[in-house]
Amino acid sequence: LVAATAGGVRVRATSTPRGREHQQQRPRRALLGGALVTLVPARGVLAGVDGSSPALDRGGEKAQYQRTPLGVVYEEVNTGRTGEAPAKVGDIAVFQYVLRRSNGYFIYATTDCGIGCGDGTPYEHTLGDAKLIAGLDDLLIGMVPGEKRRALVPARLGYTENGLDPQPPDFGQRRQITAHASEPLVFEVQLIKVRTRS
């Protein structure tokens, strides 16, 4: 018998009749979860406490976060072209995006970046038509062409219904969205251009 402590939890490894060793008290996932809970306060990146967000934390440099009217927290990566009119409800937004889960797991990108990505063709959508997820619609309204934002979209403003856009082309990527609909999403969006409806 070997006894050790991991994060204040006593873990005991015993030998089975077949000679294999296993943990008897807690599964590994529970031990890792306990370790992460103790690390988060030490790093000081609790969302809402100091204005930062763990999913958007870039380590080292302090980002300036802003909030949209519906509550999407975002960071402006580039400002865009001066003199351009901002996107508004009813406009057709042409944009590139990268979609990740809040833990950083990559889901899809419209940019041509290899496996699991698009061919570089930007996505187009009419703003305010209720077919785009509310958080992304809210994020795009007010952006100017060339502007790039990295945003944490809460689950209540994400894929709340089946069939909301944007939908990745592959089944596995769409399955990721469906399976994790109750989690916040990280979108990195660059507005290419805005077209007015005629």
PDB file of C-alpha atoms in Angstrom:
ATOM      1  CA  LEU A   1       0.000   0.000   0.000  1.00  0.00           C
ATOM      2  CA  VAL A   2       1.188   3.469  -0.920  1.00  0.00           C
ATOM      3  CA  ALA A   3      -0.434   6.556   0.574  1.00  0.00           C
ATOM      4  CA  ALA A   4       0.054  10.138  -0.630  1.00  0.00           C
ATOM      5  CA  THR A   5      -1.767  13.432  -0.388  1.00  0.00           C
ATOM      6  CA  ALA A   6      -2.756  15.517  -3.416  1.00  0.00           C
ATOM      7  CA  GLY A   7      -4.288  18.894  -2.651  1.00  0.00           C
ATOM      8  CA  GLY A   8      -5.305  17.854   0.847  1.00  0.00           C
ATOM      9  CA  VAL A   9      -7.087  14.717  -0.381  1.00  0.00           C
ATOM     10  CA  ARG A  10      -5.756  11.383   0.737  1.00  0.00           C
ATOM     11  CA  VAL A  11      -5.198   9.135  -2.283  1.00  0.00           C
ATOM     12  CA  ARG A  12      -4.479   5.486  -1.766  1.00  0.00           C
ATOM     13  CA  ALA A  13      -3.155   3.143  -4.434  1.00  0.00           C
ATOM     14  CA  THR A  14      -3.619  -0.555  -3.802  1.00  0.00           C
ATOM     15  CA  SER A  15      -2.698  -3.634  -5.682  1.00  0.00           C
ATOM     16  CA  THR A  16      -5.568  -5.640  -7.159  1.00  0.00           C
ATOM     17  CA  PRO A  17      -5.527  -9.411  -7.466  1.00  0.00           C
ATOM     18  CA  ARG A  18      -4.409  -8.957 -11.099  1.00  0.00           C
ATOM     19  CA  GLY A  19      -1.513  -6.724 -10.086  1.00  0.00           C
ATOM     20  CA  ARG A  20      -2.940  -3.421 -11.423  1.00  0.00           C
ATOM     21  CA  GLU A  21      -2.955  -0.255  -9.339  1.00  0.00           C
ATOM     22  CA  HIS A  22      -5.850   2.167  -9.143  1.00  0.00           C
ATOM     23  CA  GLN A  23      -7.111   5.067  -7.058  1.00  0.00           C
ATOM     24  CA  GLN A  24      -9.903   4.275  -4.681  1.00  0.00           C
ATOM     25  CA  GLN A  25     -11.117   7.563  -3.241  1.00  0.00           C
ATOM     26  CA  ARG A  26     -11.597  10.151  -6.003  1.00  0.00           C
ATOM     27  CA  PRO A  27     -11.354  10.101  -9.791  1.00  0.00           C
ATOM     28  CA  ARG A  28      -8.563  12.036 -11.475  1.00  0.00           C
ATOM     29  CA  ARG A  29     -10.958  14.661 -12.885  1.00  0.00           C
ATOM     30  CA  ALA A  30     -12.141  15.554  -9.375  1.00  0.00           C
ATOM     31  CA  LEU A  31      -8.535  15.929  -8.190  1.00  0.00           C
ATOM     32  CA  LEU A  32      -7.671  18.194 -11.133  1.00  0.00           C
ATOM     33  CA  GLY A  33     -10.796  20.279 -10.573  1.00  0.00           C
ATOM     34  CA  GLY A  34      -9.809  20.834  -6.956  1.00  0.00           C
ATOM     35  CA  ALA A  35      -6.318  21.896  -8.010  1.00  0.00           C
ATOM     36  CA  LEU A  36      -7.713  24.414 -10.537  1.00  0.00           C
ATOM     37  CA  VAL A  37     -10.028  25.951  -7.953  1.00  0.00           C
ATOM     38  CA  THR A  38      -7.005  26.728  -5.797  1.00  0.00           C
ATOM     39  CA  LEU A  39      -5.007  28.148  -8.737  1.00  0.00           C
ATOM     40  CA  VAL A  40      -7.613  30.593 -10.073  1.00  0.00           C
ATOM     41  CA  PRO A  41      -7.735  32.882  -7.023  1.00  0.00           C
ATOM     42  CA  ALA A  42      -3.930  32.854  -6.850  1.00  0.00           C
ATOM     43  CA  ARG A  43      -3.684  34.218 -10.422  1.00  0.00           C
ATOM     44  CA  GLY A  44      -6.233  36.954  -9.677  1.00  0.00           C
ATOM     45  CA  VAL A  45      -8.263  36.495 -12.861  1.00  0.00           C
ATOM     46  CA  LEU A  46     -11.726  36.007 -11.448  1.00  0.00           C
ATOM     47  CA  ALA A  47     -14.238  37.461 -13.891  1.00  0.00           C
ATOM     48  CA  GLY A  48     -15.921  40.579 -12.589  1.00  0.00           C
ATOM     49  CA  VAL A  49     -13.537  41.084  -9.651  1.00  0.00           C
ATOM     50  CA  ASP A  50     -10.734  42.898 -11.445  1.00  0.00           C
ATOM     51  CA  GLY A  51     -12.322  43.524 -14.878  1.00  0.00           C
ATOM     52  CA  SER A  52     -10.584  40.623 -16.561  1.00  0.00           C
ATOM     53  CA  SER A  53     -11.912  37.312 -17.815  1.00  0.00           C
ATOM     54  CA  PRO A  54     -10.155  33.920 -17.546  1.00  0.00           C
ATOM     55  CA  ALA A  55     -11.159  32.911 -21.087  1.00  0.00           C
ATOM     56  CA  LEU A  56      -9.755  36.122 -22.560  1.00  0.00           C
ATOM     57  CA  ASP A  57      -6.670  36.390 -20.342  1.00  0.00           C
ATOM     58  CA  ARG A  58      -3.512  36.684 -22.451  1.00  0.00           C
ATOM     59  CA  GLY A  59      -1.109  36.471 -19.538  1.00  0.00           C
ATOM     60  CA  GLY A  60       1.282  39.273 -18.730  1.00  0.00           C
ATOM     61  CA  GLU A  61      -0.331  42.245 -20.410  1.00  0.00           C
ATOM     62  CA  LYS A  62      -3.513  43.773 -19.050  1.00  0.00           C
ATOM     63  CA  ALA A  63      -6.297  43.930 -21.629  1.00  0.00           C
ATOM     64  CA  GLN A  64      -8.999  46.606 -21.593  1.00  0.00           C
ATOM     65  CA  TYR A  65     -12.409  44.953 -21.658  1.00  0.00           C
ATOM     66  CA  GLN A  66     -15.638  46.585 -22.693  1.00  0.00           C
ATOM     67  CA  ARG A  67     -19.225  45.397 -22.524  1.00  0.00           C
ATOM     68  CA  THR A  68     -21.935  45.534 -25.216  1.00  0.00           C
ATOM     69  CA  PRO A  69     -25.522  46.509 -24.340  1.00  0.00           C
ATOM     70  CA  LEU A  70     -26.553  42.829 -24.031  1.00  0.00           C
ATOM     71  CA  GLY A  71     -23.538  41.929 -21.866  1.00  0.00           C
ATOM     72  CA  VAL A  72     -20.919  40.494 -24.241  1.00  0.00           C
ATOM     73  CA  VAL A  73     -17.451  41.207 -22.813  1.00  0.00           C
ATOM     74  CA  TYR A  74     -14.904  42.037 -25.505  1.00  0.00           C
ATOM     75  CA  GLU A  75     -11.439  43.346 -26.138  1.00  0.00           C
ATOM     76  CA  GLU A  76     -10.669  45.511 -29.164  1.00  0.00           C
ATOM     77  CA  VAL A  77      -7.700  43.945 -30.981  1.00  0.00           C
ATOM     78  CA  ASN A  78      -7.504  46.556 -33.814  1.00  0.00           C
ATOM     79  CA  THR A  79      -9.490  49.727 -34.285  1.00  0.00           C
ATOM     80  CA  GLY A  80     -10.352  49.497 -37.977  1.00  0.00           C
ATOM     81  CA  ARG A  81     -10.365  52.136 -40.686  1.00  0.00           C
ATOM     82  CA  THR A  82     -11.132  55.709 -39.696  1.00  0.00           C
ATOM     83  CA  GLY A  83     -13.901  57.526 -41.522  1.00  0.00           C
ATOM     84  CA  GLU A  84     -15.916  54.341 -42.142  1.00  0.00           C
ATOM     85  CA  ALA A  85     -19.514  54.124 -40.957  1.00  0.00           C
ATOM     86  CA  PRO A  86     -20.138  51.574 -38.169  1.00  0.00           C
ATOM     87  CA  ALA A  87     -22.348  48.558 -38.822  1.00  0.00           C
ATOM     88  CA  LYS A  88     -25.974  48.981 -37.802  1.00  0.00           C
ATOM     89  CA  VAL A  89     -29.145  46.880 -37.689  1.00  0.00           C
ATOM     90  CA  GLY A  90     -30.258  45.987 -41.211  1.00  0.00           C
ATOM     91  CA  ASP A  91     -26.747  46.129 -42.707  1.00  0.00           C
ATOM     92  CA  ILE A  92     -25.091  43.069 -44.215  1.00  0.00           C
ATOM     93  CA  ALA A  93     -21.902  42.388 -42.258  1.00  0.00           C
ATOM     94  CA  VAL A  94     -19.081  40.557 -44.050  1.00  0.00           C
ATOM     95  CA  PHE A  95     -16.695  39.142 -41.457  1.00  0.00           C
ATOM     96  CA  GLN A  96     -14.123  36.490 -40.602  1.00  0.00           C
ATOM     97  CA  TYR A  97     -14.366  34.659 -37.293  1.00  0.00           C
ATOM     98  CA  VAL A  98     -12.615  32.112 -35.106  1.00  0.00           C
ATOM     99  CA  LEU A  99     -14.810  30.165 -32.672  1.00  0.00           C
ATOM    100  CA  ARG A 100     -13.476  28.498 -29.524  1.00  0.00           C
ATOM    101  CA  ARG A 101     -14.939  27.122 -26.338  1.00  0.00           C
ATOM    102  CA  SER A 102     -14.159  29.150 -23.227  1.00  0.00           C
ATOM    103  CA  ASN A 103     -11.450  26.639 -22.257  1.00  0.00           C
ATOM    104  CA  GLY A 104      -9.581  27.473 -25.497  1.00  0.00           C
ATOM    105  CA  TYR A 105     -10.652  24.357 -27.426  1.00  0.00           C
ATOM    106  CA  PHE A 106     -10.812  25.253 -31.134  1.00  0.00           C
ATOM    107  CA  ILE A 107     -14.120  24.624 -32.919  1.00  0.00           C
ATOM    108  CA  TYR A 108     -14.044  26.429 -36.284  1.00  0.00           C
ATOM    109  CA  ALA A 109     -12.606  29.380 -38.224  1.00  0.00           C
ATOM    110  CA  THR A 110     -13.624  30.905 -41.552  1.00  0.00           C
ATOM    111  CA  THR A 111     -10.001  31.771 -42.256  1.00  0.00           C
ATOM    112  CA  ASP A 112      -7.829  29.299 -44.151  1.00  0.00           C
ATOM    113  CA  CYS A 113      -5.749  27.898 -41.285  1.00  0.00           C
ATOM    114  CA  GLY A 114      -5.598  24.166 -42.022  1.00  0.00           C
ATOM    115  CA  ILE A 115      -7.653  21.261 -40.726  1.00  0.00           C
ATOM    116  CA  GLY A 116     -11.015  22.268 -39.271  1.00  0.00           C
ATOM    117  CA  CYS A 117     -11.020  25.659 -40.955  1.00  0.00           C
ATOM    118  CA  GLY A 118     -12.814  27.257 -43.853  1.00  0.00           C
ATOM    119  CA  ASP A 119     -11.320  28.227 -47.185  1.00  0.00           C
ATOM    120  CA  GLY A 120     -10.895  31.893 -46.335  1.00  0.00           C
ATOM    121  CA  THR A 121     -14.317  32.968 -47.599  1.00  0.00           C
ATOM    122  CA  PRO A 122     -15.788  35.522 -45.178  1.00  0.00           C
ATOM    123  CA  TYR A 123     -19.176  34.941 -43.591  1.00  0.00           C
ATOM    124  CA  GLU A 124     -22.059  37.282 -44.489  1.00  0.00           C
ATOM    125  CA  HIS A 125     -25.128  37.983 -42.421  1.00  0.00           C
ATOM    126  CA  THR A 126     -27.835  40.614 -42.059  1.00  0.00           C
ATOM    127  CA  LEU A 127     -27.612  42.218 -38.642  1.00  0.00           C
ATOM    128  CA  GLY A 128     -30.698  42.190 -36.441  1.00  0.00           C
ATOM    129  CA  ASP A 129     -32.624  39.431 -38.273  1.00  0.00           C
ATOM    130  CA  ALA A 130     -32.669  37.060 -35.245  1.00  0.00           C
ATOM    131  CA  LYS A 131     -31.008  34.233 -37.216  1.00  0.00           C
ATOM    132  CA  LEU A 132     -27.514  35.069 -35.941  1.00  0.00           C
ATOM    133  CA  ILE A 133     -26.695  34.244 -32.328  1.00  0.00           C
ATOM    134  CA  ALA A 134     -27.594  37.282 -30.211  1.00  0.00           C
ATOM    135  CA  GLY A 135     -24.110  37.739 -28.756  1.00  0.00           C
ATOM    136  CA  LEU A 136     -22.398  37.872 -32.145  1.00  0.00           C
ATOM    137  CA  ASP A 137     -25.080  40.188 -33.545  1.00  0.00           C
ATOM    138  CA  ASP A 138     -24.605  42.490 -30.555  1.00  0.00           C
ATOM    139  CA  LEU A 139     -20.827  42.395 -31.000  1.00  0.00           C
ATOM    140  CA  LEU A 140     -20.911  43.267 -34.716  1.00  0.00           C
ATOM    141  CA  ILE A 141     -23.277  46.224 -34.347  1.00  0.00           C
ATOM    142  CA  GLY A 142     -21.108  49.304 -33.943  1.00  0.00           C
ATOM    143  CA  MET A 143     -17.947  47.781 -35.438  1.00  0.00           C
ATOM    144  CA  VAL A 144     -16.257  49.566 -38.353  1.00  0.00           C
ATOM    145  CA  PRO A 145     -14.638  47.753 -41.303  1.00  0.00           C
ATOM    146  CA  GLY A 146     -11.162  46.513 -40.409  1.00  0.00           C
ATOM    147  CA  GLU A 147     -11.936  46.377 -36.683  1.00  0.00           C
ATOM    148  CA  LYS A 148     -11.169  43.166 -34.843  1.00  0.00           C
ATOM    149  CA  ARG A 149     -12.632  42.124 -31.490  1.00  0.00           C
ATOM    150  CA  ARG A 150     -12.088  39.133 -29.203  1.00  0.00           C
ATOM    151  CA  ALA A 151     -15.219  38.428 -27.177  1.00  0.00           C
ATOM    152  CA  LEU A 152     -16.592  36.153 -24.495  1.00  0.00           C
ATOM    153  CA  VAL A 153     -20.199  35.403 -25.461  1.00  0.00           C
ATOM    154  CA  PRO A 154     -22.268  34.142 -22.515  1.00  0.00           C
ATOM    155  CA  ALA A 155     -24.306  30.971 -23.057  1.00  0.00           C
ATOM    156  CA  ARG A 156     -27.587  32.916 -22.815  1.00  0.00           C
ATOM    157  CA  LEU A 157     -26.504  34.905 -25.917  1.00  0.00           C
ATOM    158  CA  GLY A 158     -25.021  31.933 -27.775  1.00  0.00           C
ATOM    159  CA  TYR A 159     -26.545  28.922 -29.498  1.00  0.00           C
ATOM    160  CA  THR A 160     -29.784  28.926 -27.501  1.00  0.00           C
ATOM    161  CA  GLU A 161     -31.788  27.330 -30.327  1.00  0.00           C
ATOM    162  CA  ASN A 162     -30.917  24.790 -33.000  1.00  0.00           C
ATOM    163  CA  GLY A 163     -30.095  26.259 -36.386  1.00  0.00           C
ATOM    164  CA  LEU A 164     -28.809  29.662 -35.261  1.00  0.00           C
ATOM    165  CA  ASP A 165     -25.989  31.011 -37.412  1.00  0.00           C
ATOM    166  CA  PRO A 166     -23.066  30.869 -37.901  1.00  0.00           C
ATOM    167  CA  GLN A 167     -22.967  27.082 -38.299  1.00  0.00           C
ATOM    168  CA  PRO A 168     -19.689  25.310 -39.090  1.00  0.00           C
ATOM    169  CA  PRO A 169     -19.889  23.047 -42.166  1.00  0.00           C
ATOM    170  CA  ASP A 170     -18.766  19.763 -40.566  1.00  0.00           C
ATOM    171  CA  PHE A 171     -20.932  17.546 -38.363  1.00  0.00           C
ATOM    172  CA  GLY A 172     -18.285  17.211 -35.635  1.00  0.00           C
ATOM    173  CA  GLN A 173     -17.944  20.968 -35.277  1.00  0.00           C
ATOM    174  CA  ARG A 174     -21.719  21.458 -35.155  1.00  0.00           C
ATOM    175  CA  ARG A 175     -21.882  18.667 -32.564  1.00  0.00           C
ATOM    176  CA  GLN A 176     -19.360  20.568 -30.398  1.00  0.00           C
ATOM    177  CA  ILE A 177     -21.658  23.600 -30.466  1.00  0.00           C
ATOM    178  CA  THR A 178     -24.722  21.544 -29.554  1.00  0.00           C
ATOM    179  CA  ALA A 179     -22.993  19.529 -26.832  1.00  0.00           C
ATOM    180  CA  HIS A 180     -21.556  22.630 -25.151  1.00  0.00           C
ATOM    181  CA  ALA A 181     -24.452  25.065 -25.662  1.00  0.00           C
ATOM    182  CA  SER A 182     -24.551  25.799 -21.927  1.00  0.00           C
ATOM    183  CA  GLU A 183     -20.958  27.127 -21.947  1.00  0.00           C
ATOM    184  CA  PRO A 184     -19.731  30.596 -22.933  1.00  0.00           C
ATOM    185  CA  LEU A 185     -17.962  30.862 -26.296  1.00  0.00           C
ATOM    186  CA  VAL A 186     -14.968  32.899 -27.400  1.00  0.00           C
ATOM    187  CA  PHE A 187     -15.321  34.591 -30.786  1.00  0.00           C
ATOM    188  CA  GLU A 188     -12.531  36.478 -32.506  1.00  0.00           C
ATOM    189  CA  VAL A 189     -14.247  38.560 -35.187  1.00  0.00           C
ATOM    190  CA  GLN A 190     -12.870  40.874 -37.861  1.00  0.00           C
ATOM    191  CA  LEU A 191     -15.340  42.971 -39.828  1.00  0.00           C
ATOM    192  CA  ILE A 192     -14.222  43.076 -43.460  1.00  0.00           C
ATOM    193  CA  LYS A 193     -16.919  45.339 -44.884  1.00  0.00           C
ATOM    194  CA  VAL A 194     -20.499  46.496 -44.428  1.00  0.00           C
ATOM    195  CA  ARG A 195     -23.083  46.543 -47.211  1.00  0.00           C
ATOM    196  CA  THR A 196     -26.392  48.357 -46.915  1.00  0.00           C
ATOM    197  CA  ARG A 197     -29.494  46.529 -48.070  1.00  0.00           C
ATOM    198  CA  SER A 198     -31.003  47.977 -51.210  1.00  0.00           C
TER     199      SER A 198
END
